[in-house]
Coordinates of C-alpha atoms in Angstrom, one line a residue:
M74 CA 19.7 -22.8 -108.3
K75 CA 20.3 -22.6 -111.7
F76 CA 19.9 -26.5 -112.1
A77 CA 16.1 -26.0 -111.0
A78 CA 15.3 -23.2 -113.1
L79 CA 16.4 -25.5 -116.2
I80 CA 14.0 -28.3 -114.9
L81 CA 11.4 -25.6 -115.0
A82 CA 12.0 -24.7 -118.5
L83 CA 12.3 -27.8 -119.7
V84 CA 9.0 -28.9 -117.9
F85 CA 7.0 -26.1 -119.2
L86 CA 8.5 -26.0 -122.9
S87 CA 7.7 -30.1 -122.8
S88 CA 3.5 -29.4 -121.7
C89 CA 2.5 -26.3 -122.7
A90 CA 2.9 -24.3 -125.7
S91 CA 5.6 -24.9 -127.3
N92 CA 5.3 -28.7 -127.2
A93 CA 5.1 -29.2 -131.1
P94 CA 2.3 -31.8 -132.8
S95 CA 4.1 -35.4 -133.0
G96 CA 3.3 -35.4 -136.9
L97 CA 1.1 -38.7 -136.6
A98 CA -1.8 -39.7 -134.9
E99 CA -2.1 -43.4 -133.4
S100 CA -4.5 -43.9 -136.8
G101 CA -1.7 -42.8 -138.8
G102 CA -3.0 -39.6 -140.3
P103 CA -0.7 -36.3 -139.5
V104 CA -1.3 -34.2 -137.0
V105 CA -1.8 -30.4 -137.8
R106 CA -1.2 -27.5 -135.4
F107 CA -3.5 -25.1 -136.0
A108 CA -3.7 -21.3 -134.2
A109 CA -5.4 -18.3 -134.3
F110 CA -3.4 -15.2 -132.9
N111 CA -4.4 -11.6 -132.6
A112 CA -1.2 -10.0 -132.9
Y113 CA -1.7 -6.6 -132.6
L114 CA 0.4 -5.4 -135.2
N115 CA -1.7 -3.0 -136.4
R116 CA -0.9 0.8 -136.8
P117 CA -2.2 4.4 -136.4
Q118 CA -1.0 5.6 -140.3
E119 CA -1.2 3.4 -143.3
G120 CA 2.2 2.6 -143.8
G121 CA 3.3 2.7 -140.6
L122 CA 3.5 -0.9 -139.8
I123 CA 5.7 -1.4 -143.4
E124 CA 8.2 1.4 -141.9
D125 CA 8.2 -0.6 -138.3
L126 CA 8.9 -4.0 -139.8
K127 CA 11.7 -2.7 -142.3
R128 CA 14.6 -2.9 -139.2
R129 CA 15.0 -5.9 -137.3
D130 CA 15.1 -4.1 -133.6
N131 CA 10.8 -3.5 -133.5
I132 CA 10.5 -5.4 -129.7
Q133 CA 6.7 -5.9 -130.4
A134 CA 7.1 -7.5 -133.5
R135 CA 10.3 -9.4 -132.3
K136 CA 8.0 -10.8 -129.1
V137 CA 5.2 -11.4 -131.6
A138 CA 7.1 -13.6 -133.7
E139 CA 9.0 -15.1 -131.1
I140 CA 5.6 -16.1 -129.5
I141 CA 4.9 -18.2 -132.7
Q142 CA 8.0 -19.7 -132.9
R143 CA 7.9 -21.4 -129.1
V144 CA 3.8 -22.7 -130.3
A145 CA 5.5 -23.5 -133.8
P146 CA 1.9 -23.6 -135.4
D147 CA 1.8 -25.3 -138.7
V148 CA -1.5 -23.3 -139.7
L149 CA -1.7 -20.1 -138.4
L150 CA -4.6 -16.6 -138.9
L151 CA -3.3 -13.8 -137.5
S152 CA -5.7 -11.3 -136.8
E153 CA -4.7 -6.9 -136.9
F154 CA -2.3 -7.5 -139.5
D155 CA -2.9 -3.8 -141.5
Y156 CA -3.5 -4.4 -145.1
D157 CA -1.6 -3.8 -148.5
K158 CA -2.5 -4.8 -151.4
N159 CA 2.0 -5.5 -152.3
G160 CA 1.9 -8.0 -148.8
E161 CA 5.3 -5.7 -148.5
A162 CA 4.6 -6.0 -144.6
L163 CA 4.0 -9.6 -144.7
R164 CA 7.1 -10.0 -146.6
L165 CA 9.1 -7.6 -144.2
F166 CA 7.7 -9.7 -140.8
R167 CA 8.3 -12.8 -142.5
E168 CA 11.9 -12.2 -143.6
N169 CA 12.9 -9.6 -140.9
Y170 CA 11.2 -11.5 -137.7
L171 CA 9.8 -14.8 -138.7
E172 CA 12.2 -16.3 -140.4
R173 CA 15.1 -14.7 -138.2
G174 CA 15.3 -16.9 -134.8
Q175 CA 14.4 -14.6 -131.7
N176 CA 16.3 -15.7 -128.3
G177 CA 17.1 -19.0 -129.2
A178 CA 13.5 -20.2 -131.0
A179 CA 13.6 -21.7 -134.2
P180 CA 12.9 -19.7 -137.2
A181 CA 9.3 -20.0 -138.7
V182 CA 8.8 -20.6 -142.3
Y183 CA 5.5 -20.6 -143.9
P184 CA 6.1 -21.0 -147.9
Y185 CA 2.0 -20.5 -148.1
V186 CA 0.1 -17.4 -147.3
Y187 CA -3.2 -16.2 -147.6
L188 CA -3.5 -12.0 -147.4
A189 CA -7.2 -11.3 -147.3
P190 CA -8.5 -7.6 -148.5
S191 CA -10.6 -6.4 -145.7
N192 CA -13.4 -3.9 -146.0
T193 CA -11.7 -1.8 -142.5
G194 CA -11.1 1.4 -143.7
L195 CA -13.0 1.2 -147.3
P196 CA -14.6 4.3 -147.4
S197 CA -19.0 3.8 -147.7
G198 CA -20.0 7.0 -148.8
H199 CA -22.3 6.8 -146.1
D200 CA -23.0 8.7 -143.0
L201 CA -22.9 5.0 -141.1
D202 CA -22.4 6.4 -137.9
R203 CA -24.8 8.8 -137.9
D204 CA -22.9 12.0 -136.7
G205 CA -24.2 14.0 -139.4
A206 CA -21.3 13.6 -141.5
V207 CA -19.9 11.3 -144.5
T208 CA -16.1 11.6 -143.3
A209 CA -13.9 11.1 -146.4
E210 CA -10.3 12.1 -144.9
P211 CA -8.4 8.7 -143.8
G212 CA -7.1 9.3 -140.4
A213 CA -10.1 10.4 -138.1
R214 CA -12.2 8.7 -135.7
S215 CA -15.2 9.6 -137.7
Y216 CA -13.3 8.4 -140.9
G217 CA -13.4 4.7 -139.8
G218 CA -17.2 5.3 -138.5
D219 CA -18.6 5.7 -141.8
A220 CA -16.3 2.8 -143.7
F221 CA -17.6 -0.8 -143.9
G222 CA -15.7 -1.3 -141.0
Y223 CA -13.8 0.2 -138.9
G224 CA -10.2 1.1 -139.7
A225 CA -8.4 4.8 -140.1
F226 CA -7.3 4.1 -143.5
P227 CA -7.9 1.4 -145.7
G228 CA -6.8 -2.4 -144.7
Q229 CA -6.1 -1.1 -141.3
Y230 CA -7.1 -4.4 -138.8
A231 CA -7.0 -7.2 -141.9
F232 CA -5.7 -10.6 -141.3
V233 CA -3.4 -13.2 -143.1
L234 CA -3.0 -16.6 -142.8
L235 CA -0.1 -18.7 -142.7
S236 CA 0.3 -22.2 -144.0
K237 CA 3.2 -25.0 -144.2
Y238 CA 0.6 -26.9 -146.0
P239 CA -0.7 -26.2 -149.7
I240 CA -3.7 -23.3 -149.7
E241 CA -6.0 -24.1 -152.8
E242 CA -5.7 -20.6 -154.0
N243 CA -8.4 -21.1 -156.7
R244 CA -10.9 -22.8 -154.9
V245 CA -11.1 -19.6 -151.9
R246 CA -14.3 -18.1 -151.1
T247 CA -14.6 -15.1 -149.3
F248 CA -18.0 -12.9 -148.6
Q249 CA -16.3 -9.8 -148.5
T250 CA -19.2 -7.6 -150.0
F251 CA -22.0 -9.7 -148.5
L252 CA -24.7 -7.4 -147.6
W253 CA -26.3 -7.6 -144.2
K254 CA -30.1 -7.1 -144.9
D255 CA -29.5 -10.6 -147.6
M256 CA -29.2 -12.6 -144.2
P257 CA -32.7 -13.9 -143.5
G258 CA -33.9 -12.6 -140.1
A259 CA -30.7 -10.1 -139.9
M260 CA -30.1 -8.8 -136.7
L261 CA -30.3 -5.2 -137.9
P262 CA -30.1 -2.6 -135.0
D263 CA -32.9 -0.4 -134.3
D264 CA -33.3 3.1 -133.5
V265 CA -35.1 2.8 -130.0
A266 CA -36.6 6.3 -130.3
T267 CA -38.7 4.9 -133.5
P268 CA -41.7 2.6 -133.2
Q269 CA -40.2 0.7 -136.6
P270 CA -38.3 -2.1 -135.9
G271 CA -34.4 -2.3 -137.3
D272 CA -34.3 0.6 -138.3
W273 CA -31.0 2.2 -137.0
Y274 CA -29.8 2.2 -141.0
S275 CA -31.8 3.8 -143.8
D276 CA -33.2 1.8 -146.6
E277 CA -30.8 3.6 -149.2
T278 CA -27.8 2.4 -146.5
L279 CA -28.5 -1.2 -145.8
E280 CA -28.7 -1.3 -149.9
I281 CA -24.8 -0.4 -149.5
F282 CA -24.2 -2.0 -145.9
R283 CA -21.4 -5.4 -145.9
L284 CA -22.2 -7.4 -143.2
S285 CA -18.6 -8.3 -142.2
S286 CA -16.2 -6.1 -141.3
K287 CA -13.2 -6.7 -142.1
T288 CA -14.0 -10.0 -144.4
H289 CA -15.5 -14.1 -144.1
A290 CA -12.6 -16.1 -145.7
D291 CA -13.1 -20.3 -146.4
I292 CA -9.5 -20.8 -147.4
P293 CA -9.0 -24.1 -148.2
V294 CA -5.6 -25.9 -146.9
V295 CA -4.6 -29.3 -148.5
I296 CA -2.8 -31.7 -145.5
D297 CA -1.5 -35.0 -146.6
G298 CA -4.2 -35.0 -149.4
A299 CA -7.3 -34.0 -147.3
R300 CA -8.6 -30.7 -148.0
V301 CA -9.3 -28.5 -144.6
H302 CA -11.1 -25.3 -144.9
V303 CA -9.9 -22.8 -142.8
L304 CA -12.8 -20.5 -141.8
A305 CA -10.8 -16.9 -141.2
S306 CA -13.0 -13.9 -139.1
H307 CA -13.0 -11.3 -137.2
P308 CA -16.1 -9.8 -136.0
T309 CA -16.1 -6.5 -135.0
P310 CA -16.4 -5.8 -131.3
P311 CA -19.8 -5.4 -129.5
S312 CA -19.0 -2.1 -128.1
F313 CA -18.6 1.7 -129.3
D314 CA -21.8 2.2 -130.0
G315 CA -25.4 3.1 -128.0
D316 CA -28.4 2.0 -127.5
E317 CA -29.4 0.9 -131.2
D318 CA -26.0 -2.0 -130.5
R319 CA -24.7 -1.6 -133.9
N320 CA -21.9 -3.2 -133.1
G321 CA -23.4 -6.1 -131.1
R322 CA -25.6 -6.7 -133.3
R323 CA -23.1 -7.2 -136.3
N324 CA -20.9 -9.5 -134.2
H325 CA -23.7 -11.8 -133.9
D326 CA -24.5 -11.8 -137.2
E327 CA -20.8 -11.7 -138.1
I328 CA -20.7 -15.6 -136.5
R329 CA -23.4 -16.3 -137.7
L330 CA -22.6 -16.4 -141.1
W331 CA -20.2 -19.1 -140.5
A332 CA -22.7 -21.2 -138.4
D333 CA -25.1 -20.8 -141.4
Y334 CA -22.4 -21.3 -143.7
I335 CA -21.4 -25.0 -142.4
E336 CA -25.0 -25.9 -142.5
N337 CA -24.6 -25.2 -146.2
A338 CA -27.7 -22.3 -146.3
D339 CA -28.3 -21.4 -149.8
Y340 CA -28.8 -17.4 -149.2
L341 CA -25.5 -16.8 -149.4
Y342 CA -23.2 -15.5 -152.5
D343 CA -19.6 -15.0 -152.3
D344 CA -17.6 -12.2 -153.7
E345 CA -17.6 -14.5 -157.0
G346 CA -21.3 -14.3 -157.0
A347 CA -21.3 -18.7 -155.9
S348 CA -24.3 -19.3 -154.2
G349 CA -24.5 -21.9 -150.8
G350 CA -22.0 -22.6 -148.1
L351 CA -20.1 -25.8 -147.0
A352 CA -21.0 -29.5 -148.4
A353 CA -21.8 -32.0 -145.7
G354 CA -18.8 -33.9 -143.9
E355 CA -15.9 -31.3 -145.5
R356 CA -13.6 -31.0 -143.0
F357 CA -13.3 -27.4 -141.3
V358 CA -11.6 -25.1 -138.6
I359 CA -13.1 -21.7 -137.7
M360 CA -10.6 -20.0 -136.0
G361 CA -10.0 -16.0 -135.5
D362 CA -10.7 -13.1 -132.9
L363 CA -14.2 -13.5 -133.0
N364 CA -15.1 -10.3 -130.3
A365 CA -17.6 -12.9 -128.2
D366 CA -17.0 -14.5 -124.8
P367 CA -19.4 -17.1 -123.7
H368 CA -20.5 -15.6 -120.5
D369 CA -19.2 -12.3 -120.2
A370 CA -18.7 -8.6 -121.2
G371 CA -21.0 -7.5 -124.2
A372 CA -21.5 -9.8 -127.1
V373 CA -25.1 -10.4 -127.6
P374 CA -26.8 -13.5 -125.3
G375 CA -25.8 -16.6 -127.9
A376 CA -23.7 -14.6 -130.3
I377 CA -20.7 -17.4 -129.9
G378 CA -23.2 -20.2 -128.8
Q379 CA -24.4 -20.3 -132.4
L380 CA -21.1 -22.0 -133.2
L381 CA -20.7 -23.4 -129.8
S382 CA -24.1 -25.5 -130.3
S383 CA -24.0 -26.2 -134.3
P384 CA -24.0 -30.0 -135.1
F385 CA -21.3 -29.8 -136.8
V386 CA -18.8 -28.3 -135.0
A387 CA -16.8 -30.6 -132.1
D388 CA -17.5 -30.7 -128.8
A389 CA -14.5 -30.3 -126.9
P390 CA -12.9 -28.4 -123.6
F391 CA -11.9 -24.6 -124.4
P392 CA -7.6 -24.6 -124.5
R393 CA -6.5 -23.0 -121.3
S394 CA -3.7 -21.5 -119.2
E395 CA -2.1 -21.3 -115.9
G396 CA -1.3 -17.2 -116.8
A397 CA -4.7 -16.6 -118.1
A398 CA -6.0 -17.7 -114.1
E399 CA -3.3 -16.2 -113.0
Q400 CA -4.0 -12.7 -113.9
A401 CA -7.4 -12.6 -113.1
A402 CA -6.8 -13.2 -110.0
L403 CA -4.0 -10.8 -109.6
Q404 CA -5.8 -7.8 -111.9
S405 CA -9.0 -8.3 -109.7
G406 CA -11.4 -5.4 -110.5
A407 CA -14.0 -6.7 -113.6
N408 CA -12.4 -10.0 -113.4
K409 CA -14.1 -10.4 -110.2
N410 CA -17.7 -10.3 -111.4
H411 CA -17.1 -12.7 -114.4
E412 CA -19.0 -16.0 -114.7
G413 CA -16.6 -17.4 -117.0
D414 CA -13.4 -19.5 -116.1
P415 CA -10.8 -17.7 -116.1
A416 CA -8.0 -20.0 -117.3
E417 CA -9.9 -20.4 -120.4
D418 CA -9.7 -16.2 -121.7
T419 CA -7.5 -15.2 -123.8
A420 CA -7.4 -11.5 -124.5
D421 CA -5.9 -9.0 -121.4
F422 CA -8.2 -6.0 -121.2
N423 CA -8.5 -2.8 -118.8
D424 CA -9.7 -4.3 -115.5
D425 CA -11.3 -0.9 -114.1
P426 CA -14.2 -2.1 -111.8
E427 CA -16.2 1.2 -113.5
T428 CA -14.6 1.9 -117.0
G429 CA -13.0 -2.0 -118.0
V430 CA -13.9 -4.9 -118.8
G431 CA -11.5 -7.6 -118.0
N432 CA -10.0 -10.2 -119.2
L433 CA -12.1 -12.2 -121.9
H434 CA -12.1 -15.5 -124.0
L435 CA -12.4 -14.2 -127.5
D436 CA -10.4 -15.8 -129.4
Y437 CA -11.0 -19.7 -130.8
V438 CA -10.2 -22.6 -132.8
L439 CA -13.1 -24.8 -133.5
F440 CA -13.2 -27.2 -135.1
S441 CA -16.0 -30.1 -137.6
K442 CA -16.7 -32.8 -136.1
A443 CA -16.3 -34.5 -139.2
G444 CA -12.5 -35.4 -140.3
L445 CA -11.1 -34.1 -137.3
R446 CA -10.1 -35.1 -134.1
E447 CA -8.2 -33.0 -131.2
E448 CA -5.0 -34.2 -129.5
G449 CA -4.3 -31.7 -127.6
S450 CA -4.7 -27.7 -127.3
G451 CA -3.7 -24.7 -125.0
V452 CA -3.4 -20.9 -124.8
F453 CA 0.5 -18.8 -124.7
W454 CA 0.1 -17.4 -121.5
P455 CA 2.7 -18.4 -119.1
A456 CA 1.9 -17.8 -115.5
S457 CA 4.9 -15.0 -113.8
D458 CA 6.9 -17.9 -112.8
E459 CA 7.1 -19.9 -116.0
P460 CA 9.3 -19.2 -119.2
H461 CA 8.6 -16.3 -121.6
Y462 CA 6.3 -14.4 -119.2
D463 CA 8.2 -11.6 -120.4
L464 CA 6.4 -12.0 -123.9
V465 CA 3.3 -11.2 -122.5
G466 CA 4.1 -9.7 -118.7
P467 CA 1.4 -8.7 -116.5
G468 CA -1.4 -6.8 -119.4
F469 CA 0.1 -3.2 -119.4
P470 CA 2.1 -2.6 -120.6
I471 CA 1.3 -4.4 -123.7
E472 CA 4.2 -6.6 -124.6
S473 CA 3.4 -8.5 -127.8
S474 CA -0.3 -7.9 -128.0
D475 CA -3.9 -7.8 -125.9
H476 CA -4.4 -11.3 -127.2
R477 CA -3.1 -14.5 -126.7
L478 CA -2.4 -17.5 -129.1
V479 CA -4.5 -20.1 -129.1
W480 CA -4.0 -23.3 -130.4
R481 CA -5.0 -26.9 -130.9
D482 CA -3.4 -30.3 -132.5
L483 CA -6.3 -31.4 -134.5
A484 CA -5.6 -35.3 -136.4
I485 CA -6.8 -35.9 -139.9
V486 CA -9.6 -38.8 -139.5
R487 CA -9.8 -40.7 -142.8
N488 CA -12.8 -41.7 -143.6

């Protein structure tokens, strides 16, 4: 029995997410593992994540770190990692967790990081949730509702990029302050009680309303002399609203920003005032929890299709896992009515058929047709009889995160 278990473990390690890229494609170019992981390292109070990470025994953080170590990405986008301007939480996570082997896994060392400031929890000074008051005291749900992006305090639910390859910080472009109204044909929310379209927010509010609920960041990474633009974002969930669908519409247009960016739309302006998008022929990887399933639960129809149908995005099969298919069947409930392939799910949510949405495909690593070729992909979601199932578990309680790490191995193709 012990020998059989060892063989099973070796098979899993060689064929699933912990199978690191070989380093070189047949053409001789490097193969790089890009990964997106909503790590659920958010806390309800400001400074809470720092306090948790000061010790080396936080169980959730250890499991998140071990997942990263088992998958061994070269370029990793971590979502829902609370932001602090000094980067203390990130330093502690790296030193106390990532750079210390968890349960026999090799340490994960990332010399290069980009910690992105976030709109979450930044007070707007306006009644964005239209509850009749502007809440100025952090911590309350109503405070988050009036912030530029939902958050109980400034920086909650932010994201960070970690890389084994150099980041060109002087070329990073962010779109944190881009105004929603400045997107041509913006899908502004509508007050269904009035005849005017797109009037949920007043003209005064639209003068300050930022499109990005966190930020949108173009983070160039240099790999063996080749520049790859990591396009990182975390659009708002298309829920927690009413008939006006303000979050669903915002999610749609947050995704649209990247669709327009890779087409070099001239209306776009970044936080430094530079206009336009990405030049033709540039390599890019769009990564993150985009909060839009292609088939199921809540998103505005066609939201993620704006990227999937783009002529600049490679047409590649979605990453898959055995664990996702197994849990959709075991948990049943809301999953029974889903149209999408459950093996492509990346998030494990409430399955109650009345109140839940079930498991969804929300996390993406998409890449350009130009200059990149896929060599492999996967989702870290072991089935219950596979090694490391304990890192994800049956969904509830949450062991590490309610999302799963998604990865693609991409070869650099020279022109």
